[in-house]
Amino acid sequence: MIPVLLGLGAIVGGYLVVTNWAEIEGWLKEFLPKLQAALKETGIVDYAAKLFSTVEGNVMKLIHKLYYKENGKWVEKTTVREIDESEVPEWAKAGLSAKETDVTARYEKELAMTV
């Protein structure tokens, strides 16, 4: 089970910079189902995930936080994607600031997916 969790950590633990919004959507549509399948395979049933967003200068950060129970303790894994603000659609920028903002519901609705 440990190698599977290490692999899961590699999938989730990345910090990536991109400049194309279509790439972000593609990443989420590929990443989320793979992550959910990996959790099922490892037998992890107690987990939750949230998306947060923040703006720093002219860069928007999309932050995926995964919480799951391992050996009776909660673990947090974070993946961050940075996007040039000029590439971000208005619906994704609405209401963002330098403070992390929970955007889970907005992305679930727009992408028709469960985070």
PDB file of C-alpha atoms in Angstrom:
ATOM      1  CA  MET A   1       0.000   0.000   0.000  1.00  0.00           C
ATOM      2  CA  ILE A   2       2.916   2.357   0.688  1.00  0.00           C
ATOM      3  CA  PRO A   3       4.125   2.355  -2.982  1.00  0.00           C
ATOM      4  CA  VAL A   4       0.595   3.184  -4.121  1.00  0.00           C
ATOM      5  CA  LEU A   5       0.425   6.079  -1.674  1.00  0.00           C
ATOM      6  CA  LEU A   6       3.831   7.313  -2.841  1.00  0.00           C
ATOM      7  CA  GLY A   7       2.533   7.226  -6.411  1.00  0.00           C
ATOM      8  CA  LEU A   8      -0.568   9.084  -5.311  1.00  0.00           C
ATOM      9  CA  GLY A   9       1.669  11.652  -3.648  1.00  0.00           C
ATOM     10  CA  ALA A  10       3.602  12.092  -6.900  1.00  0.00           C
ATOM     11  CA  ILE A  11       0.369  12.666  -8.790  1.00  0.00           C
ATOM     12  CA  VAL A  12      -0.948  15.142  -6.250  1.00  0.00           C
ATOM     13  CA  GLY A  13       2.229  16.818  -5.044  1.00  0.00           C
ATOM     14  CA  GLY A  14       3.139  18.680  -8.229  1.00  0.00           C
ATOM     15  CA  TYR A  15       3.633  22.404  -8.607  1.00  0.00           C
ATOM     16  CA  LEU A  16       3.171  23.381 -12.245  1.00  0.00           C
ATOM     17  CA  VAL A  17       3.106  26.618 -14.228  1.00  0.00           C
ATOM     18  CA  VAL A  18       0.978  26.898 -17.375  1.00  0.00           C
ATOM     19  CA  THR A  19      -0.149  29.665 -19.694  1.00  0.00           C
ATOM     20  CA  ASN A  20      -3.195  28.189 -21.421  1.00  0.00           C
ATOM     21  CA  TRP A  21      -6.627  27.929 -19.802  1.00  0.00           C
ATOM     22  CA  ALA A  22      -7.621  24.968 -22.000  1.00  0.00           C
ATOM     23  CA  GLU A  23      -4.662  23.107 -20.493  1.00  0.00           C
ATOM     24  CA  ILE A  24      -6.008  23.776 -16.986  1.00  0.00           C
ATOM     25  CA  GLU A  25      -9.444  22.430 -17.915  1.00  0.00           C
ATOM     26  CA  GLY A  26      -7.849  19.393 -19.550  1.00  0.00           C
ATOM     27  CA  TRP A  27      -5.663  18.816 -16.508  1.00  0.00           C
ATOM     28  CA  LEU A  28      -8.659  18.906 -14.145  1.00  0.00           C
ATOM     29  CA  LYS A  29     -10.746  16.626 -16.368  1.00  0.00           C
ATOM     30  CA  GLU A  30      -7.881  14.113 -16.492  1.00  0.00           C
ATOM     31  CA  PHE A  31      -6.498  14.553 -12.978  1.00  0.00           C
ATOM     32  CA  LEU A  32      -9.690  14.311 -10.921  1.00  0.00           C
ATOM     33  CA  PRO A  33     -10.966  10.941 -12.247  1.00  0.00           C
ATOM     34  CA  LYS A  34      -7.460   9.420 -11.977  1.00  0.00           C
ATOM     35  CA  LEU A  35      -7.123  10.655  -8.432  1.00  0.00           C
ATOM     36  CA  GLN A  36     -10.537   9.290  -7.443  1.00  0.00           C
ATOM     37  CA  ALA A  37      -9.686   5.912  -9.044  1.00  0.00           C
ATOM     38  CA  ALA A  38      -6.309   5.804  -7.248  1.00  0.00           C
ATOM     39  CA  LEU A  39      -8.014   6.459  -3.925  1.00  0.00           C
ATOM     40  CA  LYS A  40     -10.500   3.639  -4.568  1.00  0.00           C
ATOM     41  CA  GLU A  41      -7.668   1.230  -5.486  1.00  0.00           C
ATOM     42  CA  THR A  42      -5.810   1.964  -2.252  1.00  0.00           C
ATOM     43  CA  GLY A  43      -8.957   1.394  -0.225  1.00  0.00           C
ATOM     44  CA  ILE A  44      -9.064   4.972   1.044  1.00  0.00           C
ATOM     45  CA  VAL A  45     -12.717   5.747   1.623  1.00  0.00           C
ATOM     46  CA  ASP A  46     -12.451   8.722   3.994  1.00  0.00           C
ATOM     47  CA  TYR A  47     -11.355  11.610   1.816  1.00  0.00           C
ATOM     48  CA  ALA A  48     -12.404  15.063   0.707  1.00  0.00           C
ATOM     49  CA  ALA A  49     -11.091  17.572  -1.811  1.00  0.00           C
ATOM     50  CA  LYS A  50     -11.459  21.306  -2.378  1.00  0.00           C
ATOM     51  CA  LEU A  51     -10.298  23.801  -4.986  1.00  0.00           C
ATOM     52  CA  PHE A  52      -9.019  27.191  -3.942  1.00  0.00           C
ATOM     53  CA  SER A  53      -7.855  30.117  -6.009  1.00  0.00           C
ATOM     54  CA  THR A  54      -5.827  33.231  -5.350  1.00  0.00           C
ATOM     55  CA  VAL A  55      -4.300  36.042  -7.391  1.00  0.00           C
ATOM     56  CA  GLU A  56      -0.735  37.270  -6.924  1.00  0.00           C
ATOM     57  CA  GLY A  57       0.278  40.057  -9.286  1.00  0.00           C
ATOM     58  CA  ASN A  58      -0.826  38.968 -12.747  1.00  0.00           C
ATOM     59  CA  VAL A  59      -0.807  35.245 -11.888  1.00  0.00           C
ATOM     60  CA  MET A  60      -3.788  33.223 -10.710  1.00  0.00           C
ATOM     61  CA  LYS A  61      -3.079  30.127  -8.620  1.00  0.00           C
ATOM     62  CA  LEU A  62      -5.468  27.173  -8.709  1.00  0.00           C
ATOM     63  CA  ILE A  63      -4.906  25.019  -5.631  1.00  0.00           C
ATOM     64  CA  HIS A  64      -6.296  21.488  -5.269  1.00  0.00           C
ATOM     65  CA  LYS A  65      -6.245  20.228  -1.676  1.00  0.00           C
ATOM     66  CA  LEU A  66      -6.887  16.564  -0.975  1.00  0.00           C
ATOM     67  CA  TYR A  67      -7.558  15.343   2.550  1.00  0.00           C
ATOM     68  CA  TYR A  68      -7.588  11.630   3.376  1.00  0.00           C
ATOM     69  CA  LYS A  69      -7.189   9.326   6.327  1.00  0.00           C
ATOM     70  CA  GLU A  70      -4.084   7.149   6.515  1.00  0.00           C
ATOM     71  CA  ASN A  71      -3.298   5.034   9.571  1.00  0.00           C
ATOM     72  CA  GLY A  72      -6.004   6.866  11.492  1.00  0.00           C
ATOM     73  CA  LYS A  73      -4.568  10.340  10.801  1.00  0.00           C
ATOM     74  CA  TRP A  74      -5.720  12.946   8.307  1.00  0.00           C
ATOM     75  CA  VAL A  75      -3.208  13.837   5.572  1.00  0.00           C
ATOM     76  CA  GLU A  76      -3.312  16.901   3.295  1.00  0.00           C
ATOM     77  CA  LYS A  77      -1.813  16.825  -0.213  1.00  0.00           C
ATOM     78  CA  THR A  78      -1.709  20.021  -2.253  1.00  0.00           C
ATOM     79  CA  THR A  79      -1.269  20.565  -5.987  1.00  0.00           C
ATOM     80  CA  VAL A  80      -0.818  24.087  -7.339  1.00  0.00           C
ATOM     81  CA  ARG A  81      -1.161  25.344 -10.908  1.00  0.00           C
ATOM     82  CA  GLU A  82      -0.234  28.899 -11.864  1.00  0.00           C
ATOM     83  CA  ILE A  83      -1.939  30.585 -14.817  1.00  0.00           C
ATOM     84  CA  ASP A  84      -1.237  33.974 -16.352  1.00  0.00           C
ATOM     85  CA  GLU A  85      -4.278  36.091 -15.484  1.00  0.00           C
ATOM     86  CA  SER A  86      -4.723  37.081 -19.131  1.00  0.00           C
ATOM     87  CA  GLU A  87      -5.509  33.412 -19.912  1.00  0.00           C
ATOM     88  CA  VAL A  88      -8.169  33.048 -17.212  1.00  0.00           C
ATOM     89  CA  PRO A  89     -11.846  33.430 -18.192  1.00  0.00           C
ATOM     90  CA  GLU A  90     -13.920  36.004 -16.338  1.00  0.00           C
ATOM     91  CA  TRP A  91     -16.065  33.378 -14.563  1.00  0.00           C
ATOM     92  CA  ALA A  92     -12.894  31.954 -12.958  1.00  0.00           C
ATOM     93  CA  LYS A  93     -11.514  35.359 -11.919  1.00  0.00           C
ATOM     94  CA  ALA A  94     -14.742  36.689 -10.395  1.00  0.00           C
ATOM     95  CA  GLY A  95     -14.387  37.444  -6.703  1.00  0.00           C
ATOM     96  CA  LEU A  96     -10.731  36.435  -6.364  1.00  0.00           C
ATOM     97  CA  SER A  97      -8.164  38.257  -4.256  1.00  0.00           C
ATOM     98  CA  ALA A  98      -4.763  37.656  -2.686  1.00  0.00           C
ATOM     99  CA  LYS A  99      -6.567  35.578  -0.032  1.00  0.00           C
ATOM    100  CA  GLU A 100      -7.291  31.916  -0.879  1.00  0.00           C
ATOM    101  CA  THR A 101     -10.915  31.600  -1.988  1.00  0.00           C
ATOM    102  CA  ASP A 102     -12.864  28.326  -2.083  1.00  0.00           C
ATOM    103  CA  VAL A 103     -13.927  27.902  -5.726  1.00  0.00           C
ATOM    104  CA  THR A 104     -14.976  24.237  -5.538  1.00  0.00           C
ATOM    105  CA  ALA A 105     -18.679  24.755  -6.328  1.00  0.00           C
ATOM    106  CA  ARG A 106     -17.928  27.161  -9.183  1.00  0.00           C
ATOM    107  CA  TYR A 107     -15.550  24.696 -10.891  1.00  0.00           C
ATOM    108  CA  GLU A 108     -17.804  21.693 -10.287  1.00  0.00           C
ATOM    109  CA  LYS A 109     -20.647  23.559 -11.999  1.00  0.00           C
ATOM    110  CA  GLU A 110     -18.545  24.881 -14.894  1.00  0.00           C
ATOM    111  CA  LEU A 111     -16.746  21.576 -15.590  1.00  0.00           C
ATOM    112  CA  ALA A 112     -19.721  19.343 -14.670  1.00  0.00           C
ATOM    113  CA  MET A 113     -17.417  17.274 -12.440  1.00  0.00           C
ATOM    114  CA  THR A 114     -16.986  16.413  -8.787  1.00  0.00           C
ATOM    115  CA  VAL A 115     -13.790  17.768  -7.265  1.00  0.00           C
TER     116      VAL A 115
END
